[in-house]
Coordinates of C-alpha atoms and ligand atoms in Angstrom, one line a residue:
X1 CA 5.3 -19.3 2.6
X2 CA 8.3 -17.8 0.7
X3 CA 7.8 -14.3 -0.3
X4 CA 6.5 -14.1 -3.8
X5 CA 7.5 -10.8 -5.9
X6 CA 5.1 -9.3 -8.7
X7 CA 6.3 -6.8 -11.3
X8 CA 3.9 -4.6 -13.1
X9 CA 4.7 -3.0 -16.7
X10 CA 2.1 -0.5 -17.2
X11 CA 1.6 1.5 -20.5
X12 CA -0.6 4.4 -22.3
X13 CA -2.7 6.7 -20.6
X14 CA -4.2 7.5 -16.4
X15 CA -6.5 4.8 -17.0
X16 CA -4.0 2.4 -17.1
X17 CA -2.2 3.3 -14.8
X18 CA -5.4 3.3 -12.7
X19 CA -6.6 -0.4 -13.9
X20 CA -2.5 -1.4 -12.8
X21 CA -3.2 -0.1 -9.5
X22 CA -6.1 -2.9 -9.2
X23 CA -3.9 -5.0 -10.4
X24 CA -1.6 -4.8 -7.7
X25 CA -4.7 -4.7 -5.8
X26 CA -5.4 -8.5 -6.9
X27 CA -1.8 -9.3 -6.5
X28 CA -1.3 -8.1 -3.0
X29 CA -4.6 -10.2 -1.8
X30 CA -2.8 -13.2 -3.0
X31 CA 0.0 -12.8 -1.0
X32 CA 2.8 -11.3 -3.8
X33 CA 4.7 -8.1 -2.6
X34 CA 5.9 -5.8 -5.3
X35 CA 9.2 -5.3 -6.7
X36 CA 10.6 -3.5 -9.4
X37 CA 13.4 -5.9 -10.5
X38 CA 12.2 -8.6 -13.1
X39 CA 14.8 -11.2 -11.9
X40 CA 13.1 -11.3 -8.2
X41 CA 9.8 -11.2 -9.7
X42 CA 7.6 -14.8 -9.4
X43 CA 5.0 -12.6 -11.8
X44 CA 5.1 -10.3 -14.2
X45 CA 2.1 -8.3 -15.8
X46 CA 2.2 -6.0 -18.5
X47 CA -0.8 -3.8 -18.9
X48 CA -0.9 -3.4 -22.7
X49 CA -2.0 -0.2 -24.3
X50 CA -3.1 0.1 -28.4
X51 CA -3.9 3.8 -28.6
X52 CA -1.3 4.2 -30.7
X53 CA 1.2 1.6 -32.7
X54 CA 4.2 3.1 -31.0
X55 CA 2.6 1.6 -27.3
X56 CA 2.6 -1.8 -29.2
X57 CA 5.6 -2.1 -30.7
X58 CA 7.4 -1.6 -27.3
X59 CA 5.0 -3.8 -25.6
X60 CA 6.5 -6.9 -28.6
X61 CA 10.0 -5.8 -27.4
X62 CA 9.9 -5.7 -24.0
X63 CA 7.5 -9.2 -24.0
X64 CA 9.9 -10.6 -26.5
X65 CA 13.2 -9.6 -24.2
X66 CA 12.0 -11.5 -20.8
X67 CA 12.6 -14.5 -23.3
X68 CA 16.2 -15.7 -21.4
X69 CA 14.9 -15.0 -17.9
X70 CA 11.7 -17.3 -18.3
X71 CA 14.1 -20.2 -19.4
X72 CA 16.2 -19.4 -16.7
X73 CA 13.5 -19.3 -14.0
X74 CA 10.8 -21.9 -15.0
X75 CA 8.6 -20.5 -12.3
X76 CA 8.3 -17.1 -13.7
X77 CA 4.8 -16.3 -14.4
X78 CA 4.6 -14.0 -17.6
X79 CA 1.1 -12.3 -17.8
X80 CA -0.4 -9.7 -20.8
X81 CA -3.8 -8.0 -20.6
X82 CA -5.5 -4.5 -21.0
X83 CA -6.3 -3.3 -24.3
X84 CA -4.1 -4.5 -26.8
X85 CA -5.2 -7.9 -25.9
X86 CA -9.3 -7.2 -26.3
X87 CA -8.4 -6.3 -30.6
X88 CA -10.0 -8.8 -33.0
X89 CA -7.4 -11.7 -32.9
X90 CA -4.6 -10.1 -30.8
X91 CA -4.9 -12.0 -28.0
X92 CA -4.4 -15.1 -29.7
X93 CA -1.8 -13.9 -31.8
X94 CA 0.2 -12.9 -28.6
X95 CA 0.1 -16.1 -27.3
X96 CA 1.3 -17.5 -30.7
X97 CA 4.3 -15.3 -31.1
X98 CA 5.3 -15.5 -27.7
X99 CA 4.9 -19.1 -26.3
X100 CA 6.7 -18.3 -23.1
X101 CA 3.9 -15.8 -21.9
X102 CA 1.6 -18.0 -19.5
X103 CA -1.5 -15.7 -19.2
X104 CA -3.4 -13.7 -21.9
X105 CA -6.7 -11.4 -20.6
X106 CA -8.6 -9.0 -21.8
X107 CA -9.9 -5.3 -20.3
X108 CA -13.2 -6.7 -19.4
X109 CA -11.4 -9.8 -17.4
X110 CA -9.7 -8.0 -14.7
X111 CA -11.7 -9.0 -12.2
X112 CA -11.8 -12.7 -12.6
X113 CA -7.2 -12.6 -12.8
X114 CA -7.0 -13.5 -9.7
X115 CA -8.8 -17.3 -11.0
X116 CA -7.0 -17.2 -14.4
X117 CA -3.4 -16.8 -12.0
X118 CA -4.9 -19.8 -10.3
X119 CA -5.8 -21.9 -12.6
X120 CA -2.5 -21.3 -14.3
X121 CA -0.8 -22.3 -11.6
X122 CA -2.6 -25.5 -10.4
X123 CA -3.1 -27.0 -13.9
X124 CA 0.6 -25.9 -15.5
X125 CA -1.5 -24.9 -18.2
X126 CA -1.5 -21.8 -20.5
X127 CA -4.7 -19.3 -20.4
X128 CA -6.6 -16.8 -22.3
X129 CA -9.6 -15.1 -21.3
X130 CA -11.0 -12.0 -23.6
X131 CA -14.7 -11.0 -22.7
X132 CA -16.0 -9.9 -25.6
X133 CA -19.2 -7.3 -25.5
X134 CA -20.0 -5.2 -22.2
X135 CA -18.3 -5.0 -19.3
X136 CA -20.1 -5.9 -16.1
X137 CA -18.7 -3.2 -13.5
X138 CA -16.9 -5.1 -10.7
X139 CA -17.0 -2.9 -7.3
X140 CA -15.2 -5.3 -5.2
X141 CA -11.5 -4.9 -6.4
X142 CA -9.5 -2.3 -3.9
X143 CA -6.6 -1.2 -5.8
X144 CA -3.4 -0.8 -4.1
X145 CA -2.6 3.0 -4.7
X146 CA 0.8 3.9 -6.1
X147 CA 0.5 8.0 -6.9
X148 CA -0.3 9.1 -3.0
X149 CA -1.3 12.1 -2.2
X150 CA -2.9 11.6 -5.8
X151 CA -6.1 9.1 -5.9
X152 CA -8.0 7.8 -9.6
X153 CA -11.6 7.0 -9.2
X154 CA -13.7 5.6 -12.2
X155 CA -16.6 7.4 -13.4
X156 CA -17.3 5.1 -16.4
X157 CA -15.9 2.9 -18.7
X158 CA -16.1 2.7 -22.3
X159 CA -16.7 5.0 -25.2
X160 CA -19.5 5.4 -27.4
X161 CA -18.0 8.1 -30.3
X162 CA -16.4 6.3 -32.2
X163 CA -13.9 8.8 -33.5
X164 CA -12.7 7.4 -36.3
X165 CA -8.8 7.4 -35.6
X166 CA -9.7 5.7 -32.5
X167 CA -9.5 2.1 -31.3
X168 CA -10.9 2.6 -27.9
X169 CA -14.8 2.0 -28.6
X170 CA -13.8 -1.2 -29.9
X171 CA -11.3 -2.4 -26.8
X172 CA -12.9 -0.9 -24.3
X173 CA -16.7 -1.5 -25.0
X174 CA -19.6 0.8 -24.0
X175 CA -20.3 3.7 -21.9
X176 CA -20.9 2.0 -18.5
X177 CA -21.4 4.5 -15.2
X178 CA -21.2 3.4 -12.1
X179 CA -23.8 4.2 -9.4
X180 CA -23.5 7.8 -8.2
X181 CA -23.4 6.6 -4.6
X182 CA -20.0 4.0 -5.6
X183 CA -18.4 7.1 -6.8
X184 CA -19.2 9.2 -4.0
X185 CA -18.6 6.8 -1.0
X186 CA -15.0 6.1 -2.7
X187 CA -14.3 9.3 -3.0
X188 CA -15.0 10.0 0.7
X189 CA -12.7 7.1 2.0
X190 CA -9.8 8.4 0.0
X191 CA -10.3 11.9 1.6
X192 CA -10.5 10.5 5.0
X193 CA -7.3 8.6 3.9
X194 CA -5.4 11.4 3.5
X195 CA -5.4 11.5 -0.1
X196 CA -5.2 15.4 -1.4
X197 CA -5.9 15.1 -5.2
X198 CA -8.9 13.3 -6.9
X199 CA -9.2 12.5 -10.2
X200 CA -12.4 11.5 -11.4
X201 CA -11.7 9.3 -14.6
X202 CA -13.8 8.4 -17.7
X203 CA -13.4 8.5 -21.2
X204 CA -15.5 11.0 -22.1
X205 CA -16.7 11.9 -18.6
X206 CA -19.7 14.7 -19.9
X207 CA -21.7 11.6 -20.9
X208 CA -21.8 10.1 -17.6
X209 CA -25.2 8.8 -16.6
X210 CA -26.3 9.1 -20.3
X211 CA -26.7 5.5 -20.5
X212 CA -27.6 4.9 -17.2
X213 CA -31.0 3.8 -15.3
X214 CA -30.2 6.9 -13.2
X215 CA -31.2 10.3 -13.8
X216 CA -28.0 12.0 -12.7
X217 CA -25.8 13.6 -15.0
X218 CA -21.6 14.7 -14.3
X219 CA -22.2 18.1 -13.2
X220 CA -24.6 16.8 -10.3
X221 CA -21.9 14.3 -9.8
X222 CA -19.1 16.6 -9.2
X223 CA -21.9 19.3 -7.2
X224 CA -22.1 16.1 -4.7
X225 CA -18.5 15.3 -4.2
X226 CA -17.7 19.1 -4.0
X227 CA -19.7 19.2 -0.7
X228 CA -17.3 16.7 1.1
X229 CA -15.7 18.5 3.7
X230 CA -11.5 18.6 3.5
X231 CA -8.5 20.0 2.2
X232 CA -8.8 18.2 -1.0
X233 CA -8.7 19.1 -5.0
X234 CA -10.9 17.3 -7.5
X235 CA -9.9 17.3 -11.0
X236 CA -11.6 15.3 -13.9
X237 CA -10.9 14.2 -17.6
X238 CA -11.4 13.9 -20.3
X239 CA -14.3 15.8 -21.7
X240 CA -15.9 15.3 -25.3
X241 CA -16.0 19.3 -26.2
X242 CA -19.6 18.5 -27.6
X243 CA -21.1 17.4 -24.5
X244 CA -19.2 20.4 -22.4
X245 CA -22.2 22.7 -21.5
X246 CA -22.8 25.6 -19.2
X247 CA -24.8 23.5 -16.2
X248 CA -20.8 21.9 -16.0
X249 CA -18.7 25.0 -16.3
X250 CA -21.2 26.2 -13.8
X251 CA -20.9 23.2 -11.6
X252 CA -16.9 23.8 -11.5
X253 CA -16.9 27.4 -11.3
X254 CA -19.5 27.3 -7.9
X255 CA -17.6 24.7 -6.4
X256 CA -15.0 24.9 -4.0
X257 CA -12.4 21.8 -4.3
X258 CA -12.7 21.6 -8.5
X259 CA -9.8 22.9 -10.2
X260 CA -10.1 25.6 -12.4
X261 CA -8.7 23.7 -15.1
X262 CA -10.1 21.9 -17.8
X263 CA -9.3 19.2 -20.5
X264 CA -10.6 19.7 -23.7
X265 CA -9.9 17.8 -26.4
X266 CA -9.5 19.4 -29.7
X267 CA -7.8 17.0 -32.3
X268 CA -8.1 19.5 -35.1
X269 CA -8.5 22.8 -35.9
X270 CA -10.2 21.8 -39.4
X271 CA -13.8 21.6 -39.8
X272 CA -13.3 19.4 -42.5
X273 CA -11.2 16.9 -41.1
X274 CA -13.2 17.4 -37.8
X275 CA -16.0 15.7 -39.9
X276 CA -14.0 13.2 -41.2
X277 CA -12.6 12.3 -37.6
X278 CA -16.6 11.8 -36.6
X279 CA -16.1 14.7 -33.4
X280 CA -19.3 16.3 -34.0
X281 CA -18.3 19.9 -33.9
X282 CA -17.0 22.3 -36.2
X283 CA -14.2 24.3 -35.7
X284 CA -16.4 27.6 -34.3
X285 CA -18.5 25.4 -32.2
X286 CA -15.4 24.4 -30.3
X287 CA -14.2 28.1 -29.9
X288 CA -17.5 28.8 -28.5
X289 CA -16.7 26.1 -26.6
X290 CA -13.6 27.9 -24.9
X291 CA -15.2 30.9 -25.2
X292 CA -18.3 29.4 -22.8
X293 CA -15.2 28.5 -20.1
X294 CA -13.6 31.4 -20.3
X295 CA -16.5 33.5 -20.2
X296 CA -17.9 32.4 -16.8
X297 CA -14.2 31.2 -15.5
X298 CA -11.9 33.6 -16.7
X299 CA -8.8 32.1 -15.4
X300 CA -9.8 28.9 -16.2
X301 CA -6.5 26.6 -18.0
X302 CA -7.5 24.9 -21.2
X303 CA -5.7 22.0 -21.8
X304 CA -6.1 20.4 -24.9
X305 CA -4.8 17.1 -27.7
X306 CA -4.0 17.8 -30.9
X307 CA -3.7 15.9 -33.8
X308 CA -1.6 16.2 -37.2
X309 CA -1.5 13.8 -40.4
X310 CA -5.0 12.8 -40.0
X311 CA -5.8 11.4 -43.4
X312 CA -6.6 13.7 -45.9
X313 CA -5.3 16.6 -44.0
X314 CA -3.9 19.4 -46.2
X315 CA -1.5 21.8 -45.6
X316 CA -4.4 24.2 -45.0
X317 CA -6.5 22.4 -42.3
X318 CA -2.7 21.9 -40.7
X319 CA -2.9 25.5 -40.6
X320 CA -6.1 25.5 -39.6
X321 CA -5.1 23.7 -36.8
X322 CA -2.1 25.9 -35.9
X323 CA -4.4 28.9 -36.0
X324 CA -6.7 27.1 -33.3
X325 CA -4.4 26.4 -30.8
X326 CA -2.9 29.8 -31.2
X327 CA -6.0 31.3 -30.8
X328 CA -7.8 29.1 -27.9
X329 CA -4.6 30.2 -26.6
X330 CA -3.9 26.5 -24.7
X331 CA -2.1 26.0 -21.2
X332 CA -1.1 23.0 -22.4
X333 CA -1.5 20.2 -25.1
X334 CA -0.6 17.0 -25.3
X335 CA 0.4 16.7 -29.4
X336 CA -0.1 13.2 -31.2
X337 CA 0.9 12.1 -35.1
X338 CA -2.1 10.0 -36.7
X339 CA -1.7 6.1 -36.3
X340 CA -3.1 4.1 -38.5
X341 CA -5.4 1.8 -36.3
X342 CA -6.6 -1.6 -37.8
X343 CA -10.7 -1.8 -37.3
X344 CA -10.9 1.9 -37.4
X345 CA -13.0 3.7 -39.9
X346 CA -9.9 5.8 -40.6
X347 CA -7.9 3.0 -41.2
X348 CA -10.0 2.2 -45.1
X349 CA -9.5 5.9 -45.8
X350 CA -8.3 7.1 -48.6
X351 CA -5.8 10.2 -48.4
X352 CA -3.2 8.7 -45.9
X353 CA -0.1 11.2 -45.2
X354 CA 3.5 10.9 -45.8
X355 CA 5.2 10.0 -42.7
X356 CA 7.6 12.8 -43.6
X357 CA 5.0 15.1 -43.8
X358 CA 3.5 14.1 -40.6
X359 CA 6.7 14.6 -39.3
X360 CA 7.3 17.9 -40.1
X361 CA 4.2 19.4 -39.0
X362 CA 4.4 17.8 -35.4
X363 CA 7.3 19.6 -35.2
X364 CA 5.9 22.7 -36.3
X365 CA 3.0 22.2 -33.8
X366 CA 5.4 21.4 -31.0
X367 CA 6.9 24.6 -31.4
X368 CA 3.8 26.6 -31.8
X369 CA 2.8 25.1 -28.4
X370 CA 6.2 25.8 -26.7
X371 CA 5.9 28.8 -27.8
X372 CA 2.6 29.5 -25.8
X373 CA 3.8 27.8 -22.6
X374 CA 6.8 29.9 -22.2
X375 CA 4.7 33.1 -22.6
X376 CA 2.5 31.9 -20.4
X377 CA 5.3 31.0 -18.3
X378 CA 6.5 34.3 -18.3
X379 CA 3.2 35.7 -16.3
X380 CA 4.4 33.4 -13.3
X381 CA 7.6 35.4 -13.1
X382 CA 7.8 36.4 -9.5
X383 CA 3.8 35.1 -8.3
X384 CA 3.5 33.1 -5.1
X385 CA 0.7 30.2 -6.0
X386 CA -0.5 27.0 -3.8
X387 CA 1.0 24.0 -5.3
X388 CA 0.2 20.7 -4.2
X389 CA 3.8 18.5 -3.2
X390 CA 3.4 15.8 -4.9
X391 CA 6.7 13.8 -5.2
X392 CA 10.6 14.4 -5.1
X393 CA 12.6 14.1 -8.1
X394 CA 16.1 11.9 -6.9
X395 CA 17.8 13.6 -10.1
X396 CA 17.0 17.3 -9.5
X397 CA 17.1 17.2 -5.9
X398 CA 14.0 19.2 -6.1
X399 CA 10.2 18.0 -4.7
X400 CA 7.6 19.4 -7.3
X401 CA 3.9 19.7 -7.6
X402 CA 1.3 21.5 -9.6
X403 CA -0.8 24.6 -9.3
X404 CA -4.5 24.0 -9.6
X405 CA -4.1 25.4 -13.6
X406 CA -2.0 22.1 -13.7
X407 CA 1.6 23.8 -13.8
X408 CA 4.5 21.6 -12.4
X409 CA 6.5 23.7 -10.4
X410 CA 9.8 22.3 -8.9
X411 CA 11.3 23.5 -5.3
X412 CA 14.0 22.9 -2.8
X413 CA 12.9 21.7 1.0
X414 CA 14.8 20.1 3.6
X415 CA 11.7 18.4 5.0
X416 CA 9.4 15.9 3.5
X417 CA 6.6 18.5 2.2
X418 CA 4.7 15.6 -0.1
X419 CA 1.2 15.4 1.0
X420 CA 0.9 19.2 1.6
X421 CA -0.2 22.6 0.0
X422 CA 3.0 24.7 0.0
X423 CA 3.0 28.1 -1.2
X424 CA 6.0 28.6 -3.1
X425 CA 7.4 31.8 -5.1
X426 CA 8.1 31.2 -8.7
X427 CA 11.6 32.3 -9.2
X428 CA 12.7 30.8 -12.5
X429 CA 10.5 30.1 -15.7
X430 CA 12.0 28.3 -18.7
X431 CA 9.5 26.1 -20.6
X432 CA 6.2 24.7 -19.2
X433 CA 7.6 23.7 -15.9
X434 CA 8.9 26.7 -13.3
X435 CA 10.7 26.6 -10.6
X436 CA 9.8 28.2 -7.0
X437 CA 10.9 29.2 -3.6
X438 CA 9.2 28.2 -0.8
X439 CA 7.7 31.5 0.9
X440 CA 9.2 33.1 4.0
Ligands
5AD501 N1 -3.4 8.2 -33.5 C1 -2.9 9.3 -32.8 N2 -3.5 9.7 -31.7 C2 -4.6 9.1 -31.2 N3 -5.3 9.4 -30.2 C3 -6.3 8.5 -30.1 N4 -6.2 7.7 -31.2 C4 -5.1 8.0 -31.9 C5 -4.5 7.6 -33.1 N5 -5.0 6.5 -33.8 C6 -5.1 10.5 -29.3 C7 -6.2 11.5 -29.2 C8 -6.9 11.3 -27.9 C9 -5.7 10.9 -27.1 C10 -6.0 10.2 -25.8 O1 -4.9 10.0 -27.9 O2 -5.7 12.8 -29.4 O3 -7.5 12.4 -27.4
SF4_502 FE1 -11.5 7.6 -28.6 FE2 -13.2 9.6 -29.3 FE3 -13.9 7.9 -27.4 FE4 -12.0 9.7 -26.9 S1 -14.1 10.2 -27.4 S2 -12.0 7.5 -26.4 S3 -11.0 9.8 -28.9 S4 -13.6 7.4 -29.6

């Protein structure tokens, strides 16, 4: 058989990028190698994201732009799934808009693409396949791993908050956990593999085993993996700040391969608003919180997301907010302007902010955070730390990796150090990422 090329467009968040990876997994089983140029692809899948409208409306361009090259190559196998697809009537509308695009699935179809590529192939015909209700977990996919020496592993899947900003519960189904002994038995392969980072991923990974027949919670999970012998870190996200609670910060503070670094997701610094988002914690309950990290873990990063332009939010719970992430003091925050997201709760609000507005208080944020990072990059000035290599940037010239607080830190090497702990010396510090000398 000829070779056969697949191309994967992958967008939105780790899990994603995760789910792409068992994508590729499907793809290589069937015999397709993978290639990063559309005109030698025989397949191209885009891994849709709908988190926020911005994902989306690239997704329509870039679906819309392969338009030419289908006509061109009749062969061309044009294929959309992941979350967009699973919203009420998107899936269908996809295939409407964009006639061209052969196969339409959904997040909880991943494991049955492999017979939707078939069929499409043998019969000629178009398909769509969107699973609605709860996903049944599928352990027999191995994904073809694209980030080494960084592995993903599933927790769960599914959400049951319901934020109200928040489309995910309604895409992504239920809280599912898989079996302790799934998690743990993966993990170990990827160790003995070679692989030097895990991350263990869920969407709110505090409630795993909460809606399980198992009576095994996330700290006992990470307790277990801990006592896998190796030169390994672990890492985990997200958290739900409510269901972050001492037993954990215990669990990662006793162990010896979890990073003392946590995710913690804050989305306002408004009590008010906090309600209105549905987080279940007020603003003081999330600085206790912090306060319960910091306490027994002292050098612990917080990490956080932040949100601005939430409906209703005045100029007071914006600087609300402000004063939160100054005061939690944050080693890092991922900052977001409110999208409107159809089927949310927040979307029938009333109170919906000026883009302008929104605007200008992202920026504002933004510069409170950078503010924060470069005094916290300042504190590096001169310190040797252990970074994990973790790739090597072709522009720079520079490898880089990351602390265990999550810091990228760029170096020069003439030898291929990616795989390995280096101890480098920070020499340079501008914004959140520093730059090092290797030691000796
Ligand atoms: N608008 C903006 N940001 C959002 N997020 C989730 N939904 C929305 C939305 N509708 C952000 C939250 C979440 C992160 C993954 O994405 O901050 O923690
Ligand atoms: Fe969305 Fe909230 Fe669930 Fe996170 S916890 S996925 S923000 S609903």
């Amino acid at each position: 058989m000829d070779n056969k090329f697949y191309k994967i467009n992958i967008y939105g968040c780790q899990m994603n990028v995760h789910e792409s990876e068992k994508i590729a997994g499907i793809l290589e089983e069937m015999g397709y190698t993978f290639t990063n140029d559309d005109n030698l692809a025989d397949i191209i899948v885009f891994n849709t994201c709908c988190i926020r409208e911005n994902a989306e409306n690239s997704l329509i361009g870039h679906v819309g732009a392969l338009k030419p090259l289908k006509k061109k190559k009749k062969g061309l196998i044009i294929a959309v799934g992941g979350c967009m697809t699973q919203q009420n009537g998107v899936g269908e509308s996809l295939m409407k808009t964009f006639p061209f695009v052969d196969v339409v699935f959904g997040t909880h179809n991943l494991h049955n693409f492999k017979n939707l590529l078939e069929n499409r192939i043998k019969t000629g015909k178009r398909v769509i396949e969107i699973k609605e209700g709860d996903l049944s977990i599928c352990e027999s996919i191995t994904p073809k791993r694209t980030s080494y020496p960084n592995a993903w592993v599933n927790v769960m899947y599914g959400c049951n908050n319901f934020c109200t900003y928040c489309i995910v519960p309604y895409v992504r189904g239920r809280e599912k956990s898989r079996m302790p002994s799934d998690v743990i038995n993966e993990v170990k392969s990827l160790i003995n593999e070679g692989y030097k980072e895990i991350t263990l991923l869920g969407q709110n990974v505090d409630s795993y085993g909460k809606t399980a027949d198992f009576n095994y919670d996330f700290a006992d999970l990470i307790t277990e993996i801990d006592k896998i012998e190796g030169d390994y870190r672990l890492r985990f996200m997200s958290n739900h700040p409510k269901d972050v609670n001492e037993k954990l910060v215990l669990a990662v503070k006793n162990s010896k391969h979890v990073c003392r670094s946590i995710h913690l997701p804050v989305q306002s610094g408004s009590t008010k608003i906090l309600a209105l988002m549905n987080r279940k914690y007020t603003r003081e309950e999330y600085l206790e919180k912090v306060n319960l990290i910091r306490r027994h873990i002292p050098e612990c990063a917080i990490t956080s997301d932040v949100m601005v332009g939430f409906p209703n939010e005045t100029e007071e719970d914006f600087l609300d907010t402000v004063d939160l992430v100054k005061q939690a003091s944050f080693d890092g925050a991922f900052t977001f302007v409110y999208s409107k997201r159809k089927g949310t709760k927040a979307y029938d609000m009333d109170g919906h902010i000026d883009e302008a507005v929104k605007k200008d208080r992202i920026m504002r944020l933004v510069d409170v955070q950078n503010a924060i990072n470069r005094e916290k990059s300042k504190k590096y000035n001169g310190k040797t730390v252990t970074i994990l290599c973790e790739d090597y940037d072709d522009k720079k010239g520079f490898y880089q990796g990351r602390d265990e607080f999550g810091r990228m830190i760029y170096f020069y090497s003439n030898k291929n150090l990616i795989g390995e702990f280096v101890d480098v010396t920070v020499v340079e510090t501008g914004g959140i990422s520093l730059k090092g000398e290797i030691k000796g």
